[in-house]
Coordinates of C-alpha atoms in Angstrom, one line a residue:
Chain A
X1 CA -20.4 -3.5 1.1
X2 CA -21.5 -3.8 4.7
X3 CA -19.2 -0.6 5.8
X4 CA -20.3 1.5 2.4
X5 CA -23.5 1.2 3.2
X6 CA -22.9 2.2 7.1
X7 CA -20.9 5.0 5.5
X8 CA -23.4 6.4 3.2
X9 CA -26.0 6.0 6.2
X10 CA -23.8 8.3 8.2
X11 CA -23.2 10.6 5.3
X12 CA -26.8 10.9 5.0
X13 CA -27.5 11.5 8.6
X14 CA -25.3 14.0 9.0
X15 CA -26.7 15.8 5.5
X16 CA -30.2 15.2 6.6
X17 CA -29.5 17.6 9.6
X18 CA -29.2 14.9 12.2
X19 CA -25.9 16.0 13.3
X20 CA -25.3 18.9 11.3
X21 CA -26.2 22.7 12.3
X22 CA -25.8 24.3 8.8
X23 CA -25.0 27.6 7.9
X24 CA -28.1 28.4 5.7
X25 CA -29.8 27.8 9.6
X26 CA -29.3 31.4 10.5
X27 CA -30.7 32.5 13.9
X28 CA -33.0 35.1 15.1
X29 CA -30.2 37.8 15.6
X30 CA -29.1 36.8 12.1
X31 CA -26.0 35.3 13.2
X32 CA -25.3 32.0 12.3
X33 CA -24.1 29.6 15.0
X34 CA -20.5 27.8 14.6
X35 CA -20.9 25.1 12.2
X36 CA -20.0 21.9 14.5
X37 CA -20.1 19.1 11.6
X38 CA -20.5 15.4 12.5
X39 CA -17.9 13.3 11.2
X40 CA -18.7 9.6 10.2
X41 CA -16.8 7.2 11.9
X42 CA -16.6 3.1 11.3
X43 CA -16.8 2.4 15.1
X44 CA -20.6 1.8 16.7
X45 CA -21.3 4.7 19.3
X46 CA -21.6 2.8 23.0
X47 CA -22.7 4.3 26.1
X48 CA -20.3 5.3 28.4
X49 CA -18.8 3.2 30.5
X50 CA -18.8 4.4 33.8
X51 CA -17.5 2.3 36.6
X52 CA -17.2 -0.4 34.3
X53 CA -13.7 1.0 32.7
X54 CA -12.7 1.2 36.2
X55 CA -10.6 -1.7 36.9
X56 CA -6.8 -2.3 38.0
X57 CA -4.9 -5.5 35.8
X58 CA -1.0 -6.3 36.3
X59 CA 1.1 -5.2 33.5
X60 CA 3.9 -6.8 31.7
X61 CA 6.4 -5.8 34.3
X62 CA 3.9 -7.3 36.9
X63 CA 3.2 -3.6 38.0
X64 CA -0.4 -2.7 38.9
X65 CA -2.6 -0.5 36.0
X66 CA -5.4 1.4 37.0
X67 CA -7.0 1.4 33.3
X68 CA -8.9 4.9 33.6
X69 CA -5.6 6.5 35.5
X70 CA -2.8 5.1 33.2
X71 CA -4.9 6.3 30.2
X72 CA -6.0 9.6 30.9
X73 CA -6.3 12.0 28.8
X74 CA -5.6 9.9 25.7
X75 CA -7.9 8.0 23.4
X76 CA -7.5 4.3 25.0
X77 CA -8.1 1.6 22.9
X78 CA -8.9 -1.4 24.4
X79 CA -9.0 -5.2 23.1
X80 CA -9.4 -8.2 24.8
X81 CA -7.4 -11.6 23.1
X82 CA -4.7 -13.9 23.4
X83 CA -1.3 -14.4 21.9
X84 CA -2.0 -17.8 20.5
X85 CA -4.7 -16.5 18.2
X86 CA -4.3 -17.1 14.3
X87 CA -6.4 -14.1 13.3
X88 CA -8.5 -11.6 14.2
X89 CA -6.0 -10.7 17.4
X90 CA -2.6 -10.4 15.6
X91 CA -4.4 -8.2 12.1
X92 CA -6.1 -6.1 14.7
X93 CA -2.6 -5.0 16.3
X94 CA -1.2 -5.0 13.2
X95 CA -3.2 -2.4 11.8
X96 CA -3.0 -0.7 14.9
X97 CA 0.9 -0.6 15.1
X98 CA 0.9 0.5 10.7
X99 CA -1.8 3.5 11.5
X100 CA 0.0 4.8 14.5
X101 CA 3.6 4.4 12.7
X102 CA 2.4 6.7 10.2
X103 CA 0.2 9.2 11.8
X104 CA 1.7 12.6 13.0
X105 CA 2.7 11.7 16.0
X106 CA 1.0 14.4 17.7
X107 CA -1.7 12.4 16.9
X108 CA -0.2 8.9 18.0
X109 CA 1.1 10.1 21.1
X110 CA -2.6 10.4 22.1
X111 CA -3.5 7.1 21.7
X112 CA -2.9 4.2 24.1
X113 CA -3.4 0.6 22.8
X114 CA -4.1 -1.3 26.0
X115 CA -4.2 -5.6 25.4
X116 CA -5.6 -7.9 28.0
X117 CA -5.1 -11.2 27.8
X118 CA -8.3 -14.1 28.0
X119 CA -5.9 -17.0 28.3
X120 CA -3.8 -15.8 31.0
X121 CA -2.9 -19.5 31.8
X122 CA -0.7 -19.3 28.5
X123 CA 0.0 -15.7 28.6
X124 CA 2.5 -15.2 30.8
X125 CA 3.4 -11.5 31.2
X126 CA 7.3 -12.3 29.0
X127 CA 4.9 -13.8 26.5
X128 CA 2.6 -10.9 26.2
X129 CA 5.0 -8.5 26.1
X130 CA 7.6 -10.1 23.4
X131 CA 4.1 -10.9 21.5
X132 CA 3.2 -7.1 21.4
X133 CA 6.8 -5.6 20.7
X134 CA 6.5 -7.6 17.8
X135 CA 3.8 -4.8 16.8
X136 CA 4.8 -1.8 19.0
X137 CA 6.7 -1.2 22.1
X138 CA 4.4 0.9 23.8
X139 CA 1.5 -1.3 23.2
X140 CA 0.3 -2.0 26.9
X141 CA -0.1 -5.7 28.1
X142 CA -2.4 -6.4 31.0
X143 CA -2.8 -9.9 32.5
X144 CA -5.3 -10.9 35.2
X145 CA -6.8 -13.6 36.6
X146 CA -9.9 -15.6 34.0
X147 CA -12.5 -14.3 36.3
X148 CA -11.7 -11.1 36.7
X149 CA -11.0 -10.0 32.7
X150 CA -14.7 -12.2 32.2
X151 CA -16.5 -9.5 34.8
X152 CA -14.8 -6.8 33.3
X153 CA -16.0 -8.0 29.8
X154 CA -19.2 -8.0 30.8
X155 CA -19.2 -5.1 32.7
X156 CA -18.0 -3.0 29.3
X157 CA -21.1 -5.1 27.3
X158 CA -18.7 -7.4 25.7
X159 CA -19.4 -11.3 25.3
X160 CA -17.0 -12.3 27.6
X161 CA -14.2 -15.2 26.2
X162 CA -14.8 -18.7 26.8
X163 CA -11.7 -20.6 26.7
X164 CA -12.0 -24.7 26.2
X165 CA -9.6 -27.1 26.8
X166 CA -9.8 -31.1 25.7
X167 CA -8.1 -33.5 27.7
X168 CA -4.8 -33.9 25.0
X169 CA -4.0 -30.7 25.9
X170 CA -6.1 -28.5 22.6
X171 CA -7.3 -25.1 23.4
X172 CA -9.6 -23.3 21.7
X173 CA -10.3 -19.5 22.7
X174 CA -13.6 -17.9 21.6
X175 CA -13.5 -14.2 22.3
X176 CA -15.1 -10.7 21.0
X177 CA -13.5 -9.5 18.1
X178 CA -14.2 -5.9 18.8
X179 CA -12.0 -3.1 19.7
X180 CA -13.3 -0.3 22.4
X181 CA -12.2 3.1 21.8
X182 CA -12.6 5.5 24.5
X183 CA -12.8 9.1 24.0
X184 CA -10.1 11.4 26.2
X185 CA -13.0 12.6 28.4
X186 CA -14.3 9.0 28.9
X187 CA -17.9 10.5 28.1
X188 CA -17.6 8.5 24.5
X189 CA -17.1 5.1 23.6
X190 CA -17.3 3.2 20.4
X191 CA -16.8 -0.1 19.2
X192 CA -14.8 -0.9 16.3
X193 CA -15.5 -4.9 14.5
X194 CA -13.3 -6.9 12.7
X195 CA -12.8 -6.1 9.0
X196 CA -12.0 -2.5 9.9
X197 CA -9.4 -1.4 7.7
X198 CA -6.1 0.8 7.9
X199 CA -7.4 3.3 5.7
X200 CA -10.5 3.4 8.3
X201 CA -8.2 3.5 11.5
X202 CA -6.1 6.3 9.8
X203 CA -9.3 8.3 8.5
X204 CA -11.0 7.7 12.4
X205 CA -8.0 8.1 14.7
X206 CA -7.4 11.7 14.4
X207 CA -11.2 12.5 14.4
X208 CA -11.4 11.0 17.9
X209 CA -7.7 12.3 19.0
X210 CA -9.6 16.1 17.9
X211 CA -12.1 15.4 19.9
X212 CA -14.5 15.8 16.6
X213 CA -17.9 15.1 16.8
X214 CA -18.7 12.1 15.2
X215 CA -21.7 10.2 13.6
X216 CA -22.7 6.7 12.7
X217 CA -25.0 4.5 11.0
X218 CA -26.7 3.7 14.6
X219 CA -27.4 7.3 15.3
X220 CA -29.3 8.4 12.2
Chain B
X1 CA -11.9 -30.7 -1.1
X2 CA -12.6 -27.4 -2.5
X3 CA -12.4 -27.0 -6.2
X4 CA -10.2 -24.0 -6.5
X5 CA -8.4 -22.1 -4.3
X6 CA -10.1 -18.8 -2.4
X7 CA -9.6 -16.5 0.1
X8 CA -10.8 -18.7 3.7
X9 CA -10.5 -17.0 7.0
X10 CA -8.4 -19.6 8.6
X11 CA -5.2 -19.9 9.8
X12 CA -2.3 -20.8 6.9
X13 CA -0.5 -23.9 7.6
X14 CA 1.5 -26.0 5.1
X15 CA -1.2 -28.9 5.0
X16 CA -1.3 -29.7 1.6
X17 CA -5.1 -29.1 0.0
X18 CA -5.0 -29.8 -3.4
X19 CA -7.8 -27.9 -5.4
X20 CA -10.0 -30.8 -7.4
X21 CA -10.8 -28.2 -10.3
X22 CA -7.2 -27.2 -11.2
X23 CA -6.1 -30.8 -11.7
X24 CA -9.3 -31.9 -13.7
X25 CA -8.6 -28.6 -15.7
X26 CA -5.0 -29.6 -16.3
X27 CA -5.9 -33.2 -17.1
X28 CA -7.9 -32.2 -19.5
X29 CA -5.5 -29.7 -21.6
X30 CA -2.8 -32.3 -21.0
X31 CA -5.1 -35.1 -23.0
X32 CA -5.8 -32.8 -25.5
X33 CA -2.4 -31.6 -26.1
X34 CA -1.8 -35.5 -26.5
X35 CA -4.3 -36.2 -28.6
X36 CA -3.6 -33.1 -31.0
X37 CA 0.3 -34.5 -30.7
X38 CA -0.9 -38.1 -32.2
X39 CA -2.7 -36.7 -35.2
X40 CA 0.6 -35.0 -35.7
X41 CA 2.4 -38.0 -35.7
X42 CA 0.4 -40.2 -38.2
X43 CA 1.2 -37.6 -40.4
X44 CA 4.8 -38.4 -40.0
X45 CA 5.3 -35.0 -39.4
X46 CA 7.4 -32.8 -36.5
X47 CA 4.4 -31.9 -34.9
X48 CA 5.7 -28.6 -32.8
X49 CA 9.1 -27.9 -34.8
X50 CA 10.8 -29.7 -31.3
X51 CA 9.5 -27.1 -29.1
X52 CA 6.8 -29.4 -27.3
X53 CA 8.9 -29.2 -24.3
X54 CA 7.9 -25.8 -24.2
X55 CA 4.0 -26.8 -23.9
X56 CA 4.2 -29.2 -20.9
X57 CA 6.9 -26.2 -19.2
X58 CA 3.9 -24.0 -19.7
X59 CA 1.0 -26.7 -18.2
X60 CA 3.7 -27.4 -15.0
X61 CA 3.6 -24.0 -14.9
X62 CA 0.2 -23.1 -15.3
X63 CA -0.9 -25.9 -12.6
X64 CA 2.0 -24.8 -10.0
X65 CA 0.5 -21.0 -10.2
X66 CA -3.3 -22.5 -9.4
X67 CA -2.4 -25.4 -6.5
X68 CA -1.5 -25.5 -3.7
X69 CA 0.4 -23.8 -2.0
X70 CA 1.1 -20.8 -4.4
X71 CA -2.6 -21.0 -5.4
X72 CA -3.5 -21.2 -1.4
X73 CA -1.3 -18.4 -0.6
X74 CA -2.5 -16.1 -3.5
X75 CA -6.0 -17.3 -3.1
X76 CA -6.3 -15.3 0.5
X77 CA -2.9 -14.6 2.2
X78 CA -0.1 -12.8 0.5
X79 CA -0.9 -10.2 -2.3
X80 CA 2.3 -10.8 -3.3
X81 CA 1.7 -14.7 -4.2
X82 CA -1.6 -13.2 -6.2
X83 CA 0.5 -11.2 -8.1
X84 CA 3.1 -14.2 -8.9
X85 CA 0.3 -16.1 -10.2
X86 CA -0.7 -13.4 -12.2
X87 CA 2.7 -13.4 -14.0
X88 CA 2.5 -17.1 -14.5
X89 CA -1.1 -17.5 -15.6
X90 CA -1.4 -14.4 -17.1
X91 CA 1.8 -13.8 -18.8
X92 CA 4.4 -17.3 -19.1
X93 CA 2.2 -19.8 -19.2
X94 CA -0.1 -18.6 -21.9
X95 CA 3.0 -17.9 -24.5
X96 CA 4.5 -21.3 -23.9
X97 CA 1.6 -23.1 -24.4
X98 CA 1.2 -21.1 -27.5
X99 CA 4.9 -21.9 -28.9
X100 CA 4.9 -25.0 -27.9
X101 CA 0.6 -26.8 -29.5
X102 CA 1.6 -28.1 -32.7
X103 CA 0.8 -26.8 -35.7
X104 CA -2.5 -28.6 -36.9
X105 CA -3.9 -27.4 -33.4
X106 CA -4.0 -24.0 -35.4
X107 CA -4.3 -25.1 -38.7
X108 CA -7.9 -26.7 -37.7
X109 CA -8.9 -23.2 -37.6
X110 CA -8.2 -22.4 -41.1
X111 CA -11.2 -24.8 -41.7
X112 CA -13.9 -23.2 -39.2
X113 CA -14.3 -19.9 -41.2
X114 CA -16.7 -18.5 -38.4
X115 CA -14.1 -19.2 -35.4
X116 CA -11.1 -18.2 -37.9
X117 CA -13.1 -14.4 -37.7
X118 CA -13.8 -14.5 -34.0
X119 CA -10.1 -15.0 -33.3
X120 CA -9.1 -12.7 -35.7
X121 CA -11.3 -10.0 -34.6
X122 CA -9.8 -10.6 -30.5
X123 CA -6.1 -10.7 -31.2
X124 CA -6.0 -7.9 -33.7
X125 CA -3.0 -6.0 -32.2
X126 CA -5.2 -2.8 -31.0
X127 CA -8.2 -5.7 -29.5
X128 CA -5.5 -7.5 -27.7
X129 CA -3.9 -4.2 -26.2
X130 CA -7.4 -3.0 -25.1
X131 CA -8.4 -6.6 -24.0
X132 CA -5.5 -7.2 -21.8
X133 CA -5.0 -4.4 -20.2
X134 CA -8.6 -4.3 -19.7
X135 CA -8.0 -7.4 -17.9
X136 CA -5.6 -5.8 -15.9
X137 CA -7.1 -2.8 -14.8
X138 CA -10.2 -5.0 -14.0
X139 CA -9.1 -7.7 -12.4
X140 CA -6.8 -5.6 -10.0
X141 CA -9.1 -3.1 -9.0
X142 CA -9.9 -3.5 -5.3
X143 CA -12.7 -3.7 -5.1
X144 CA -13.2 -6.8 -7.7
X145 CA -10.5 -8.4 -5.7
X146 CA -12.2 -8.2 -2.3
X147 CA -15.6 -9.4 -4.0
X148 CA -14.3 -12.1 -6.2
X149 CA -11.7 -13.6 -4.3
X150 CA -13.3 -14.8 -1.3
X151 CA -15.3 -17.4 -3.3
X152 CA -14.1 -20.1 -5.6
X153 CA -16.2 -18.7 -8.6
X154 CA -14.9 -16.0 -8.0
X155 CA -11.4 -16.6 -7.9
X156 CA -11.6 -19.3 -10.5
X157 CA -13.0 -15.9 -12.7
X158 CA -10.2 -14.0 -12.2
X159 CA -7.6 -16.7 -13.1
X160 CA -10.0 -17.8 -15.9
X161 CA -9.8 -13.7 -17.5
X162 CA -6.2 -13.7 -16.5
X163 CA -5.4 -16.9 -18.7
X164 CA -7.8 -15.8 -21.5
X165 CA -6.3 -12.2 -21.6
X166 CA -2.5 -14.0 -21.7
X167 CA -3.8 -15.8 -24.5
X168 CA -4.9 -13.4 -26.6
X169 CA -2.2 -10.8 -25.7
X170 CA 0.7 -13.2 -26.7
X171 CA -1.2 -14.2 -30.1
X172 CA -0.2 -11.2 -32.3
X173 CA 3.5 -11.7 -31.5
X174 CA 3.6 -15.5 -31.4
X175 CA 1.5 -15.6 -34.5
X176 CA 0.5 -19.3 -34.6
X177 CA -1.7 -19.4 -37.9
X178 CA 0.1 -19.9 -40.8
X179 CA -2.5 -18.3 -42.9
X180 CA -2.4 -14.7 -41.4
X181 CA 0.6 -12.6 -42.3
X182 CA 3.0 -12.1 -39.4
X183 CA 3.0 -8.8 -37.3
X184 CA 5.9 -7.1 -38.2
X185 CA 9.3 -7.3 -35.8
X186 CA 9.1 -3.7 -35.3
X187 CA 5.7 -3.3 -34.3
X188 CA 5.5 -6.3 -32.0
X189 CA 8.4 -4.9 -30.2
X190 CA 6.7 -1.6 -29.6
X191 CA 3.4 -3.4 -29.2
X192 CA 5.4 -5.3 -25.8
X193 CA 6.6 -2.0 -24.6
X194 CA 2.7 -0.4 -25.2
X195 CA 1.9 -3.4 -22.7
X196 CA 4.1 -2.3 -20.0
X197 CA 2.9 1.2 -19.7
X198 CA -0.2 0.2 -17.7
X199 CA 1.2 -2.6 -15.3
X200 CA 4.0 0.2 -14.5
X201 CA 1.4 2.4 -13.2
X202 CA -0.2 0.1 -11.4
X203 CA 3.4 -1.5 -9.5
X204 CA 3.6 2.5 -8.7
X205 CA 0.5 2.8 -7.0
X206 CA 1.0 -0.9 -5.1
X207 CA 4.7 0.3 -4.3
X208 CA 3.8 3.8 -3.1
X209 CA 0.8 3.0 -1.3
X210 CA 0.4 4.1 2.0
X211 CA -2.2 1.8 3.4
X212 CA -2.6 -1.6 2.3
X213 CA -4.8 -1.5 -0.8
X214 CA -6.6 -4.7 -1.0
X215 CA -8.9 -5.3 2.1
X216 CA -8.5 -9.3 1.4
X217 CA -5.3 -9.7 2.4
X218 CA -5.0 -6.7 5.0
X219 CA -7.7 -8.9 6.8
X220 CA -6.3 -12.2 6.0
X221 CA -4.8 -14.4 9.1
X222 CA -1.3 -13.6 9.0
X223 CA 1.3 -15.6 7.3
X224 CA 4.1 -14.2 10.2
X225 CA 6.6 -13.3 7.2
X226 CA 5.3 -10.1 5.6
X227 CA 3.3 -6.8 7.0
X228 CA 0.9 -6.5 4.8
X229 CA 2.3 -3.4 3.8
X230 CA 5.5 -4.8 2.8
X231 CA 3.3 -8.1 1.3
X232 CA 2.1 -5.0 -0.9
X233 CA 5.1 -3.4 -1.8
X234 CA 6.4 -7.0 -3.0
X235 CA 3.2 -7.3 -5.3
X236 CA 3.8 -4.1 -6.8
X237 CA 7.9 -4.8 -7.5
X238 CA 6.8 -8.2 -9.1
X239 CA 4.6 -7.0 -11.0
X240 CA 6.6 -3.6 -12.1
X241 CA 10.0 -6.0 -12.3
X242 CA 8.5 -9.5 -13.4
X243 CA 6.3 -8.4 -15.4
X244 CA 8.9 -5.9 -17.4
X245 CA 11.5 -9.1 -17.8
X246 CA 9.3 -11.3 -19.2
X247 CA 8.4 -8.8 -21.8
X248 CA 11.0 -7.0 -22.4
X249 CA 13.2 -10.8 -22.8
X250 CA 10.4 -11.4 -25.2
X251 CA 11.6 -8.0 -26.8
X252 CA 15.0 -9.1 -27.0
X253 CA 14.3 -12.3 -29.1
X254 CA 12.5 -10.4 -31.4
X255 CA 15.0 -7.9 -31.4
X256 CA 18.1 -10.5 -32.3
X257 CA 15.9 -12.6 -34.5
X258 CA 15.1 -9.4 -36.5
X259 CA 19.1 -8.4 -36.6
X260 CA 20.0 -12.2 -37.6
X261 CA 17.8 -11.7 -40.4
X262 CA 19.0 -7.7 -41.6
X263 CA 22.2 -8.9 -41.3
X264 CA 23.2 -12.9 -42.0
X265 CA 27.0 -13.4 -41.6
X266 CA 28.6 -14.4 -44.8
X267 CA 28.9 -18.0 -45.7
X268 CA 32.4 -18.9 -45.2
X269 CA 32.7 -22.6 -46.3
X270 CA 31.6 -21.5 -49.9
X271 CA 34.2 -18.7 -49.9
X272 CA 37.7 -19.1 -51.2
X273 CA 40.5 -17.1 -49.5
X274 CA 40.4 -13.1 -49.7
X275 CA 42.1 -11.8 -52.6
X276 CA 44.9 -10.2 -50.4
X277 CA 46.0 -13.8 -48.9
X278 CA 46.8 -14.9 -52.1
X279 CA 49.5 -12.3 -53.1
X280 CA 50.8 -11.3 -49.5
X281 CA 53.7 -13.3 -49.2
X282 CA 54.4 -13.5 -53.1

């Protein structure tokens, strides 16, 4: 209800003239400009990043990956979680991994799913990696050190992860359930919430491969 | 203790829960099958023709559909699982239960003029068609299933249509009152087929679907055995497959009985030997 609601925000935004130069807006010269609609998206519009996506994590091959480097010039969506998780981590990656399997892959191809781990004391880099080729092989893994992935959490405006454990050995990890999408250029970033849906991912994906301008509830 | 099983955000294990409402509910139709039972029997009278069997099959299955763990599973895990219960509460249970109350259970309603006309009035043939597959269509929409399901109310509502809708569907070709005339052989045969025509179309669109179609269990923690796409596609074949056997079985009985009846064999104990026997060898 939450999302059709959002949705028919958006859609009413981008009616109203928020976003939307119409054609019946002619100009002085009596040409009318390119119509340049705004597309409603699920995902919350965040400021950019800036030096915050700039950070370097070991991959699952223990190789060094500069985030904004390896994932240039693609849509880079990035999630933070751990292997162990019952939930929101592995129906995130699974809707993920179902979208991209059916999208054109001109489409896919542009998108990089990058994983970092919050419980990097469980999740060794074989662990991380056999845990994500259960969804897709080119899924990346990132590991660093609990410090590190909690500044760049909070650098990106993320709750960082807290991670408890009681003395027989029960852990219990607490961490955002968001997923940040960056746009190719890096001048766009959203954040998508649990509860997003396939049909959303499929419908959004390709708008923000294209490059489309897009619209939500926040901005109208 | 929760009353009756719901779609929970938590992760499934194989703890057994057992859902408080389902057993009081099964207590109770199990008491009052045994109470209509004794009534029978100070008559001295068979009171089910031998086919009471059939009536606690029907409550085992009824309560196995709603408990744990197919009712867990159902409740907010597996589409698949929700559309197994739907064939047992909605479809097997109901007609067992039917064949197998004894007869007085119906026969009390010969004396109730007012509820003899309301029941008469919902499983006319055409009311039960529109009924049940109104149930159908209703109760698998998606959007009532991501509403409904994720409270006990609600999920309780959709079992409670799905049993009511299996009730009334299998009255016209089980025909329990004595007093109304039977629906004829033919038309209940054609009147199952007319009932599979909808659930075919919607197995098609379950099968076929390219994205999960019900958010409940696209979201739910997984289960680590299905995708939910292939959870999906499992719903839709049970329902297109399961639902067509149990119908189309149904079909068949009415289809034999019907021929047994055109065409009895001939009594042979009564009949001397054929006319050509007795002069062959003469």
């Amino acid at each position: 209800m939450r999302r059709a609601v959002r949705a028919a925000l958006a859609l009413a935004a981008v009616g109203g003239g928020g976003c939307d130069a119409g054609p019946e807006r002619g100009t002085e010269d009596g040409v009318a400009p390119p119509v340049v609609r705004a597309e409603p998206v699920v995902g919350t519009v965040m400021p950019a990043a800036g030096a915050a996506a700039e950070f370097v994590l070991a991959d699952t091959h223990g190789r060094p990956y500069d985030f904004l480097e390896e994932t240039r010039g693609s849509v880079a969506m990035l999630f933070f979680g751990f292997t162990n998780c019952p939930d929101v981590c592995p129906v995130h990656l699974a809707n993920l991994a179902a979208v991209l399997d059916q999208l054109p892959s001109r489409i896919s191809r542009q998108v990089t799913v990058v994983f970092v781990t919050v419980d990097p004391e469980r999740d060794t880099p074989e662990r991380v990696r056999e845990w994500l080729d259960g969804f897709d092989r080119d899924f990346v893994g990132l590991i660093g050190d609990a410090e590190r992935v909690h500044d760049i959490q909070l650098g990106l405006g993320l709750p960082p992860a807290v991670v408890r454990r009681d003395g027989e050995g029960a852990v219990d990890v607490g961490h955002a359930s968001h997923v940040m999408v960056f746009s190719r250029e890096r001048d766009r970033r959203w954040v998508y919430p649990f509860g997003t849906r396939q049909s959303d991912w499929a419908r959004d994906i390709p708008r923000l491969v294209e490059g489309v301008p897009t619209a939500t509830a926040e901005e109208s | 203790m929760r009353w009756w099983c719901s779609a929970q955000s938590i992760a499934w294990d194989w703890t057994w829960r057992p859902y408080i409402g389902v057993w009081i509910l099964v207590a109770l139709m199990a008491a009052g099958y045994v109470w209509l039972s004794r009534a029978e029997t100070d008559a001295r009278t068979d009171a089910t023709n031998g086919r009471g069997w059939l009536f606690w099959l029907g409550l085992f299955l009824f309560w196995a559909a709603l408990d744990w763990p197919l009712g867990a599973l159902g409740g907010g895990y597996l589409a698949s699982a929700h559309m197994l219960q739907f064939l047992l509460v909605g479809l097997v249970a109901p007609v067992l239960l039917e064949l197998g109350l004894p007869a007085s259970a119906f026969a009390r309603l010969a004396g109730r003029p007012a509820a003899l006309r309301v029941v008469r009035f919902l499983t006319n043939p055409l009311m039960a068609l529109i009924i049940f597959n109104s149930v159908l269509v209703i109760t698998h929409h998606p959007r009532i299933i991501d509403a409904w399901m994720p409270t006990q109310l609600g999920s309780f509502g959709i079992d409670a249509l799905w049993f009511f809708a299996g009730l009334v569907f299998w009255w016209p070709v089980v025909c329990p009152v004595p007093e109304r005339p039977r629906f004829p052989d033919l038309a209940r045969m054609g009147y199952l087929f007319g009932n599979t025509i909808i659930a075919g179309f919607l197995a098609l669109i379950l099968v076929f679907a390219d994205l999960p179609v019900y958010g409940v269990y696209e979201l739910a923690p997984p289960t680590g055995w299905l995708t939910s796409r292939e959870d999906q596609q499992i719903a839709g074949i049970l329902m297109k497959v399961g639902g067509a056997l149990i119908l189309w079985t149904a079909m068949s009985v009415i289809f034999f009985r019907w021929y047994r009846r055109e065409n009895p064999e001939p009594d042979v104990t009564s009949a001397g030997p054929p006319p050509s026997h007795a002069g062959a060898r003469g």
